[in-house]
PDB file of C-alpha atoms in Angstrom:
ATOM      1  CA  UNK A  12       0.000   0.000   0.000  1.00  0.00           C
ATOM      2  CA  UNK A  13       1.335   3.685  -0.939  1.00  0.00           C
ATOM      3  CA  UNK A  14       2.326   5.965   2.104  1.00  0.00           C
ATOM      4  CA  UNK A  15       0.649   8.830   1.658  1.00  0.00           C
ATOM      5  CA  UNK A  16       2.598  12.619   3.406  1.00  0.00           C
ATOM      6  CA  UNK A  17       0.827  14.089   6.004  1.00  0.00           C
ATOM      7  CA  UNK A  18       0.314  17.382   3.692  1.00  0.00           C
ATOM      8  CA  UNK A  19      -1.692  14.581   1.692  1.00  0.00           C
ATOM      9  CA  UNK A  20      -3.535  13.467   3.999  1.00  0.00           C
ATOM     10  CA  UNK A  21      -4.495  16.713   5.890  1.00  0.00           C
ATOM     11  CA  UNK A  22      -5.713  17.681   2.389  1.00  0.00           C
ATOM     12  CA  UNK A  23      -7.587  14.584   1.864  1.00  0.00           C
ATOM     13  CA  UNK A  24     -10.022  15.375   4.962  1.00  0.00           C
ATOM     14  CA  UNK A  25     -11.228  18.628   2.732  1.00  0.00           C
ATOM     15  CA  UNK A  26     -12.842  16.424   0.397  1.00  0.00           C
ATOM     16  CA  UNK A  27     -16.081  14.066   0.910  1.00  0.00           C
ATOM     17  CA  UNK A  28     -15.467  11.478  -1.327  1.00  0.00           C
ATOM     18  CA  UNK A  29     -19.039  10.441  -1.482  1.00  0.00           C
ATOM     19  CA  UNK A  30     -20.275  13.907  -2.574  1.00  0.00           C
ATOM     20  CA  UNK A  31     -20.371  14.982  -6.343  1.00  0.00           C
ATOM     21  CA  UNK A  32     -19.277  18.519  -6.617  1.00  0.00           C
ATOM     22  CA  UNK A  33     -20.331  21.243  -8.652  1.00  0.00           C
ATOM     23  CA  UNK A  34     -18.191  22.126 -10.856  1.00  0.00           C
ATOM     24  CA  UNK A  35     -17.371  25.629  -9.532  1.00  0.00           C
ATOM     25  CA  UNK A  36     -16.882  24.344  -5.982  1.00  0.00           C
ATOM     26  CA  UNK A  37     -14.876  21.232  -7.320  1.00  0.00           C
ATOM     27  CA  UNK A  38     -12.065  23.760  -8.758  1.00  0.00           C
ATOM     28  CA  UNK A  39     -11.900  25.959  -5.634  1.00  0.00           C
ATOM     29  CA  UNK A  40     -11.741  22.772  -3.671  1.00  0.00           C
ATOM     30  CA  UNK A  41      -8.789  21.403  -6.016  1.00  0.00           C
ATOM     31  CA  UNK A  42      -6.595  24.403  -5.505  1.00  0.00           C
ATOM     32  CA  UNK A  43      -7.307  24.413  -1.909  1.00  0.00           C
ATOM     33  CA  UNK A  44      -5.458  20.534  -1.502  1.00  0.00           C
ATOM     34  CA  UNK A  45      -2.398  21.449  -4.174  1.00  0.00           C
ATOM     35  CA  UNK A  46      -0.069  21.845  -1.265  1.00  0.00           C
ATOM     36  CA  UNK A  47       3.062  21.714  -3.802  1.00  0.00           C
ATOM     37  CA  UNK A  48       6.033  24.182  -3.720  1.00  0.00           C
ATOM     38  CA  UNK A  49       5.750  24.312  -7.568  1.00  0.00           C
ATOM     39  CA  UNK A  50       2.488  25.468  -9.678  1.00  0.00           C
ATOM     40  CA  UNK A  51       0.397  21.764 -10.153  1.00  0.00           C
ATOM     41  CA  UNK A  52      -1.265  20.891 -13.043  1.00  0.00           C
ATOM     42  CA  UNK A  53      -5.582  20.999 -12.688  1.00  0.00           C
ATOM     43  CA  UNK A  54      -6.396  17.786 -14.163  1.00  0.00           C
ATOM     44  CA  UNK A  55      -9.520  15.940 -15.565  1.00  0.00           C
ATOM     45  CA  UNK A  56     -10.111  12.059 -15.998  1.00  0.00           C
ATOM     46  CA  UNK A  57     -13.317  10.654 -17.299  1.00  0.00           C
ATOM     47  CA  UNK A  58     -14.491   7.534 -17.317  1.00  0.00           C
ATOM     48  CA  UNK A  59     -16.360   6.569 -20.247  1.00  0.00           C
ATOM     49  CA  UNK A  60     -18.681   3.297 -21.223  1.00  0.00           C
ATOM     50  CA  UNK A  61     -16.790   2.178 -24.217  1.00  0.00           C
ATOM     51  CA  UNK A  62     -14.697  -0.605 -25.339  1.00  0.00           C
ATOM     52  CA  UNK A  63     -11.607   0.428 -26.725  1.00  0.00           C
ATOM     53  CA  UNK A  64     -10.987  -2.729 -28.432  1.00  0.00           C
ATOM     54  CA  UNK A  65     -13.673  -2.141 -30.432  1.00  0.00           C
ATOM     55  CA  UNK A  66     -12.956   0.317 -33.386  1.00  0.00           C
ATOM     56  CA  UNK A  67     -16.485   1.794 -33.246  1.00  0.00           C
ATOM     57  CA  UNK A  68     -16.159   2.814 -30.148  1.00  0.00           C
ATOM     58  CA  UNK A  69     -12.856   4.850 -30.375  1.00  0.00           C
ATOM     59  CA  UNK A  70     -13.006   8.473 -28.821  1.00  0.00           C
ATOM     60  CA  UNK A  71     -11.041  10.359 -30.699  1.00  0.00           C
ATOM     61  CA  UNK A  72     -10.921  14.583 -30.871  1.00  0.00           C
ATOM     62  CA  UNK A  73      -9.750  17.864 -30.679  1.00  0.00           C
ATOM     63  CA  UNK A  74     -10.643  20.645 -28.715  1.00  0.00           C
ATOM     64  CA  UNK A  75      -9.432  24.014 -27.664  1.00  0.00           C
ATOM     65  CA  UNK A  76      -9.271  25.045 -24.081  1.00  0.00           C
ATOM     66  CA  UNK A  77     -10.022  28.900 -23.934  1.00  0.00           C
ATOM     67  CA  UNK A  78      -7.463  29.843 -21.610  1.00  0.00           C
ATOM     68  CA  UNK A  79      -4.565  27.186 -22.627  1.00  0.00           C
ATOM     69  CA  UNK A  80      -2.940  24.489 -20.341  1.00  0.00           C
ATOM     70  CA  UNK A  81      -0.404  26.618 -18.846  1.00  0.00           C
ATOM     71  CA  UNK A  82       2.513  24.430 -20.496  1.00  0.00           C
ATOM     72  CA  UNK A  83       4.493  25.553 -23.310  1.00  0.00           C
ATOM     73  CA  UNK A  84       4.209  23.074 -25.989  1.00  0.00           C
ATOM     74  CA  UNK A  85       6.470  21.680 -28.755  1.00  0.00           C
ATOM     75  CA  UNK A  86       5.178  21.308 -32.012  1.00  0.00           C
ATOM     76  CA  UNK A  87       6.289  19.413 -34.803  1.00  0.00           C
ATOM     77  CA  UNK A  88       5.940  20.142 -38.547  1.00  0.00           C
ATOM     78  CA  UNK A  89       6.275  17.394 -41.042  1.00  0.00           C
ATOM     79  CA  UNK A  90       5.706  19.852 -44.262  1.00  0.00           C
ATOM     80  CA  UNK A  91       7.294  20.532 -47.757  1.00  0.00           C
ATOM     81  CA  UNK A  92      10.382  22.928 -48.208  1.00  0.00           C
ATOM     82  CA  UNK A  93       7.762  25.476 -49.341  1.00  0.00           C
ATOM     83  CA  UNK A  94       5.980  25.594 -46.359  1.00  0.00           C
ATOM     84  CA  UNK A  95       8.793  25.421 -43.690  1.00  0.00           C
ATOM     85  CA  UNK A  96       9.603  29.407 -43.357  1.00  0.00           C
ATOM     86  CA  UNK A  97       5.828  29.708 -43.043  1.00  0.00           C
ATOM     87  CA  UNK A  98       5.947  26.716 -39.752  1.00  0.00           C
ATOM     88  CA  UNK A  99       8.755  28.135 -38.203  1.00  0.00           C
ATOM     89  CA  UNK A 100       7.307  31.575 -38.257  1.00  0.00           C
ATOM     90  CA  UNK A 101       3.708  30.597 -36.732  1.00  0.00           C
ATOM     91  CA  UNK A 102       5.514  28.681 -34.057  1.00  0.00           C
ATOM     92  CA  UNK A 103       6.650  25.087 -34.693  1.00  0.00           C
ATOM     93  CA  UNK A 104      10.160  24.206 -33.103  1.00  0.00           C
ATOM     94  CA  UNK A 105      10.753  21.270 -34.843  1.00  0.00           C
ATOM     95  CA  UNK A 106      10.456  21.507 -38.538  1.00  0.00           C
ATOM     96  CA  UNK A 107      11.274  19.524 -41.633  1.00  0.00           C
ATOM     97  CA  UNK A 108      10.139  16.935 -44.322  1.00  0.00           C
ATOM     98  CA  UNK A 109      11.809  13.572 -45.614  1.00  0.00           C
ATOM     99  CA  UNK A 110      15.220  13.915 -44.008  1.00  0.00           C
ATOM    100  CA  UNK A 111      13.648  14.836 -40.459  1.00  0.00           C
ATOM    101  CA  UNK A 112      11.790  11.647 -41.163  1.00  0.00           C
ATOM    102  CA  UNK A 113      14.734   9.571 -41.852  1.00  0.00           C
ATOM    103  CA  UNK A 114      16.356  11.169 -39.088  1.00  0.00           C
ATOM    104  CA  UNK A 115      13.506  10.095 -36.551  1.00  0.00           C
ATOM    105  CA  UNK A 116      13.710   6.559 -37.958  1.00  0.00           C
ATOM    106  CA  UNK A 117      17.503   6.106 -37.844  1.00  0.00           C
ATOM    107  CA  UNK A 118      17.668   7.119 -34.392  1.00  0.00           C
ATOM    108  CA  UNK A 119      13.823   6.531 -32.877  1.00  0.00           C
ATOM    109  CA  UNK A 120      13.992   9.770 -31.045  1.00  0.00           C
ATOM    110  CA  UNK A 121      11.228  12.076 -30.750  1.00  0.00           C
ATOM    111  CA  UNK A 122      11.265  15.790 -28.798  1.00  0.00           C
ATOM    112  CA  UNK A 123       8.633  17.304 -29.513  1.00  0.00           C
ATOM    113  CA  UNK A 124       4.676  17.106 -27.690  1.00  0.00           C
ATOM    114  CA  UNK A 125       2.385  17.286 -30.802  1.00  0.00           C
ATOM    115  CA  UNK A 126       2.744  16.934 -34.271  1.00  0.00           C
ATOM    116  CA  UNK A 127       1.336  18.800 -37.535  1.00  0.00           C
ATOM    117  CA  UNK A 128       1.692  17.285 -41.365  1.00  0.00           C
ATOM    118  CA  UNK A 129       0.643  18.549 -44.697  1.00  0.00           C
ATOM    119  CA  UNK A 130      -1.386  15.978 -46.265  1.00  0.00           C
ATOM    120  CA  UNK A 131       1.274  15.750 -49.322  1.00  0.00           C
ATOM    121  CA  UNK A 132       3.727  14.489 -46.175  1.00  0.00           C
ATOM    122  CA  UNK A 133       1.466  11.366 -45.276  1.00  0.00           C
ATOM    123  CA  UNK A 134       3.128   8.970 -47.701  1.00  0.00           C
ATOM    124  CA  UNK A 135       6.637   9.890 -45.989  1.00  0.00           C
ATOM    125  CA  UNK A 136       5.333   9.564 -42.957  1.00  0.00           C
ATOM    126  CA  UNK A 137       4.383   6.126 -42.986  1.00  0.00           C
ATOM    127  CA  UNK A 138       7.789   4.706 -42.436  1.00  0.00           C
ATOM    128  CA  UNK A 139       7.552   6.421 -39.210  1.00  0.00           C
ATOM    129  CA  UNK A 140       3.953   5.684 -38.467  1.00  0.00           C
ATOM    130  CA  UNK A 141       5.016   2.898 -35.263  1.00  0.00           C
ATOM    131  CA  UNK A 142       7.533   5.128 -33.921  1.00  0.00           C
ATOM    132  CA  UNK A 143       5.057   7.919 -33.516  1.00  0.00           C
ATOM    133  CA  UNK A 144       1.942   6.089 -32.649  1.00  0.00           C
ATOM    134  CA  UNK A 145       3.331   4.418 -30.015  1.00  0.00           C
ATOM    135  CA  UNK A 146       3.966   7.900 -28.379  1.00  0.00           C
ATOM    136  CA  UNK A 147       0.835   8.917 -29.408  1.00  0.00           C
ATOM    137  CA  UNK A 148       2.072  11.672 -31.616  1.00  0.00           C
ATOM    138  CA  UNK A 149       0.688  10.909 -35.185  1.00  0.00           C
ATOM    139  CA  UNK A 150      -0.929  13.486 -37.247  1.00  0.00           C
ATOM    140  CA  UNK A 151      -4.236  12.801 -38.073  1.00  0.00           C
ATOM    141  CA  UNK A 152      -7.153  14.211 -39.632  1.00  0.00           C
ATOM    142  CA  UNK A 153      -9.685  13.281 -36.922  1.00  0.00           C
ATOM    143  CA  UNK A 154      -7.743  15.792 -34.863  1.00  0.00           C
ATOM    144  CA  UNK A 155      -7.120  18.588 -37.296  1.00  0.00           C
ATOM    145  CA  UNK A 156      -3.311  17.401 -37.651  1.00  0.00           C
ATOM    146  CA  UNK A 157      -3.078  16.498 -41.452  1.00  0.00           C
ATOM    147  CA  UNK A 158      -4.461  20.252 -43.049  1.00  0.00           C
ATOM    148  CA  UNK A 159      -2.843  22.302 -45.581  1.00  0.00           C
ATOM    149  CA  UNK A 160      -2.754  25.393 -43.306  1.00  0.00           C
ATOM    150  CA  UNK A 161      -0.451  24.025 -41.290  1.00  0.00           C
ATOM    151  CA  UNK A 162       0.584  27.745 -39.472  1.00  0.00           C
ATOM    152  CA  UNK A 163      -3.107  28.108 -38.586  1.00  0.00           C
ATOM    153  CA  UNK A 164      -3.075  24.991 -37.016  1.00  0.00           C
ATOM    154  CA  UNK A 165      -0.026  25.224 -35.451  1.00  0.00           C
ATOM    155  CA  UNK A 166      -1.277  28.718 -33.891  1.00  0.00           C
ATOM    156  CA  UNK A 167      -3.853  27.343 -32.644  1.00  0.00           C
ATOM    157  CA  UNK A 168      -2.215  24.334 -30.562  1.00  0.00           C
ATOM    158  CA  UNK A 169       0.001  27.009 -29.524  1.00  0.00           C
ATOM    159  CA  UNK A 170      -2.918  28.925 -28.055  1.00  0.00           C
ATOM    160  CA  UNK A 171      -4.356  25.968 -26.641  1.00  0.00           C
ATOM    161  CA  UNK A 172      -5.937  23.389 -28.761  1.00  0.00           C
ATOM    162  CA  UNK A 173      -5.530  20.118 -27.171  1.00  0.00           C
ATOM    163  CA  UNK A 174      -6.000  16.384 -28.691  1.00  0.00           C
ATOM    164  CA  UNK A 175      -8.623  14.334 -26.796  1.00  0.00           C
ATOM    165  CA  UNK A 176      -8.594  10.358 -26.950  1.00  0.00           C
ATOM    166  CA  UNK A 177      -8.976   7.290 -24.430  1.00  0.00           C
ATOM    167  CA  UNK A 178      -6.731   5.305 -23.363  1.00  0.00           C
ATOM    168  CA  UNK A 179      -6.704   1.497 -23.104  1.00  0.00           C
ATOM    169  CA  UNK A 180      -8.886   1.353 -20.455  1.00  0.00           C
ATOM    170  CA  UNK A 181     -11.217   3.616 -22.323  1.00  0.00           C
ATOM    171  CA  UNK A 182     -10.984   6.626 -20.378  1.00  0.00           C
ATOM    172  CA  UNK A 183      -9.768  10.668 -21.174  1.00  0.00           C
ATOM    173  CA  UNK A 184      -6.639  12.403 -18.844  1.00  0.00           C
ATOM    174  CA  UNK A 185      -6.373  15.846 -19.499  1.00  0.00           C
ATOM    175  CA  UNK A 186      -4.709  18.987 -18.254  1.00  0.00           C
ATOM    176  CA  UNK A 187      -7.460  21.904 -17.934  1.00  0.00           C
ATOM    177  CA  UNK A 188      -4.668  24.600 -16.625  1.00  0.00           C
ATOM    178  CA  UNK A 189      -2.437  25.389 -13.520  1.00  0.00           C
ATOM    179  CA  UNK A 190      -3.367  25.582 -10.308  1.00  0.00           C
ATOM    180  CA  UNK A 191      -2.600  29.507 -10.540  1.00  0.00           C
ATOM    181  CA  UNK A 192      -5.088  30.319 -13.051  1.00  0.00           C
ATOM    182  CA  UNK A 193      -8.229  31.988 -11.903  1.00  0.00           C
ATOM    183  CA  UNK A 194     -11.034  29.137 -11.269  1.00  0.00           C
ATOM    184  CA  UNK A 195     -13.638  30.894 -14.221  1.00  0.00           C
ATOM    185  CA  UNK A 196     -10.576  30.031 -16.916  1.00  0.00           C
ATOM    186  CA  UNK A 197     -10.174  26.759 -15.077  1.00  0.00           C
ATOM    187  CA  UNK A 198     -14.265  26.294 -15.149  1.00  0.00           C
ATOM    188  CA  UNK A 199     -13.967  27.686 -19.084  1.00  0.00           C
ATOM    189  CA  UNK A 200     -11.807  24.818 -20.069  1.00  0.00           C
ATOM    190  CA  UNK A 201     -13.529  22.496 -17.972  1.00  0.00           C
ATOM    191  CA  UNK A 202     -16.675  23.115 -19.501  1.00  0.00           C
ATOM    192  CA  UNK A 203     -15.084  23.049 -23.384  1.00  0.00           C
ATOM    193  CA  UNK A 204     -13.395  19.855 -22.483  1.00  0.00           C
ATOM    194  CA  UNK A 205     -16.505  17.929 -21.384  1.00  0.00           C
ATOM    195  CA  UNK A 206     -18.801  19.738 -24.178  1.00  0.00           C
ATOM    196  CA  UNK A 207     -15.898  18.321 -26.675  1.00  0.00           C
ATOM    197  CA  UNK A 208     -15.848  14.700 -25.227  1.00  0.00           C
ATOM    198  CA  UNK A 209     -19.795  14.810 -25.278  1.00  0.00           C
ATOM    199  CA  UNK A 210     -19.889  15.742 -29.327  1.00  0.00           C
ATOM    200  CA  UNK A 211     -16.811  13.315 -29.346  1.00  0.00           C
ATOM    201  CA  UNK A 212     -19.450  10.354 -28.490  1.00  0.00           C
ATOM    202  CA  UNK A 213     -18.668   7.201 -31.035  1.00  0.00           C
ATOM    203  CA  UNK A 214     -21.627   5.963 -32.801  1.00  0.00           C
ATOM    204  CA  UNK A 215     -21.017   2.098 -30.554  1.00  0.00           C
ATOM    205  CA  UNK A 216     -20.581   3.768 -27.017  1.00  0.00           C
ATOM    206  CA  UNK A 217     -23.331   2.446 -24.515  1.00  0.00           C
ATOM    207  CA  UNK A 218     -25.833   4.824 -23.553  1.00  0.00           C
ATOM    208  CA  UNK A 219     -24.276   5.745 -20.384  1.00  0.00           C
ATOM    209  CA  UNK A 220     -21.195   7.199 -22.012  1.00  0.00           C
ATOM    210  CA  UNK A 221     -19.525   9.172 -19.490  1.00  0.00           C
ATOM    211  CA  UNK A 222     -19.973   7.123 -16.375  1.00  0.00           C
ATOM    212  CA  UNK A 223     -17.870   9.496 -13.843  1.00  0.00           C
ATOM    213  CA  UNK A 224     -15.839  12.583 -13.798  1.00  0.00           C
ATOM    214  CA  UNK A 225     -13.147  12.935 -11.309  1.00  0.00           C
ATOM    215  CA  UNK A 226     -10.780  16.435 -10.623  1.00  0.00           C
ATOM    216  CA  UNK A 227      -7.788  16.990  -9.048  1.00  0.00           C
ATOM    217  CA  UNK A 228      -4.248  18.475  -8.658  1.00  0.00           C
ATOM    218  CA  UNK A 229      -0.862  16.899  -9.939  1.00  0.00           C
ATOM    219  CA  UNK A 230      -0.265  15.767  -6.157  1.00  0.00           C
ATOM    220  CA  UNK A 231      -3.701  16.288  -4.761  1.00  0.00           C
ATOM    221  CA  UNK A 232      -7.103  14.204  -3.465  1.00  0.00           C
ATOM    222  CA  UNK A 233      -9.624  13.076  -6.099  1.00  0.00           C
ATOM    223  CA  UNK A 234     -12.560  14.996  -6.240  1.00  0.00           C
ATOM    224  CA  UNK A 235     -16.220  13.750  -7.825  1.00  0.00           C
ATOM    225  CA  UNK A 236     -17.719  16.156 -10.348  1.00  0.00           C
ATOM    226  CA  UNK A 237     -20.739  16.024 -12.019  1.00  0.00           C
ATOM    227  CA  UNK A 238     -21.144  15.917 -15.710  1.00  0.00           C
TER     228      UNK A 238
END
C-alpha cells in the first residue's frame, strides 16, 4: 500500500469522497489541496462506457481550451520545403520533411509534444507511423493534424488546442490549466473539455457514455464532479 505525506492526507479530509461537486466548488476545492512548492497541473479524468478494443467505439478529438494548459508546448511540422519558413514563423520548433523523417527513424527519437503534417507528407510519414503512434504523436485528420494550413493549425495548438482520446482502459486524462489560473478560466476549459468529449461520443458507445468525472491536482485528493 502507498504511504501517503501528512500534507496529503491533511488535504484529503477537505474532500467528501461520497459527494459529487459542482463544478465551480470542485475547482476551488482542487486548488485548496495542491499543497506543492511548484504550480500543479488541474487535471480531468473521465471515465467513459466504451470498449476500446472495439474500433467503433474509439473516442477520438480535438478541442481548444479557452485559456490554454499553462505548459508551453512543442510542435512538430512534417511539411514541404515550401511551407517550412511559413511553420517556423507561426511557431513550430521542430520543422522539416523527408530527411527529419529519416532522421527520426535512424535514431527513434522524438522531442517534440504534438505533431502537424501537410497531407502531401502522409506517404513519408508512414515509415515512421510505429515510432510515432506508439507515443501517441501521429498526425491525423480526426484531430485537425493532417491540413494544408499548417501555421493556422499550429497557432492554434500554440494557443491551446488540445487532442482528446482514451486510453486502453477507455478513459480521457487531461490537463485543464495550472493551479494559478483563476477558477472561471479553469471552469472555461472544464466546460469546453466535457462539451468536446460529449460531441466526441462514437456511434457504438453504450448509452451511459460518461460514467464518472473525477478532478484533481498533480499531487492532490480526487474529487467527484458532475457531468
Amino acid at each position: 500500500m502507498t504511504k501517503r505525506s501528512k500534507r496529503y492526507q491533511a488535504a484529503l479530509k477537505l474532500v467528501d469522497s461520497a459527494k459529487t461537486y459542482k463544478i465551480g466548488e470542485a475547482l476551488e476545492l482542487v486548488k485548496k489541496t495542491s499543497n506543492t512548492k511548484f504550480d500543479a497541473s488541474v487535471e480531468v479524468h473521465v471515465k467513459l462506457g466504451i470498449n476500446p478494443k472495439q474500433s467503433d467505439q474509439i473516442v477520438r478529438s480535438a478541442v481548444v481550451l479557452p485559456a490554454g494548459t499553462g505548459k508551453k508546448i512543442i510542435i512538430a511540422a512534417f511539411v514541404t520545403s515550401a511551407k517550412e519558413k511559413e511553420a517556423k514563423g507561426a511557431g513550430a520548433t521542430v520543422v522539416g520533411g523527408e530527411e527529419l523523417i529519416k532522421e527520426i527513424k535512424k535514431n527513434e527519437k522524438i522531442n517534440f509534444d504534438v505533431a502537424v503534417a501537410e497531407p502531401a507528407m502522409m506517404k513519408h510519414l508512414a515509415m515512421i507511423a510505429k515510432i510515432l503512434g506508439t507515443k501517441g504523436k501521429m498526425p491525423s485528420p480526426k484531430t485537425g493534424t493532417v491540413t494544408p494550413d499548417v501555421a493556422k493549425t499550429i497557432k492554434e495548438i500554440a494557443g491551446g488546442k488540445v487532442e482528446i482520446k482514451n486510453d486502453e482502459s477507455g478513459n480521457i486524462h487531461q490537463i485543464i490549466g495550472k493551479v494559478s489560473f483563476e477558477t472561471v478560466k479553469l471552469e472555461e476549459n472544464y466546460k469546453a473539455l466535457l462539451s468536446a468529449v460529449k460531441s466526441a461520443k462514437p456511434k457504438g458507445a453504450k448509452q451511459d457514455y460518461i460514467m464518472s468525472v473525477h478532478l484533481c491536482s498533480s499531487m492532490g485528493p480526487s474529487l467527484k464532479v458532475s457531468a
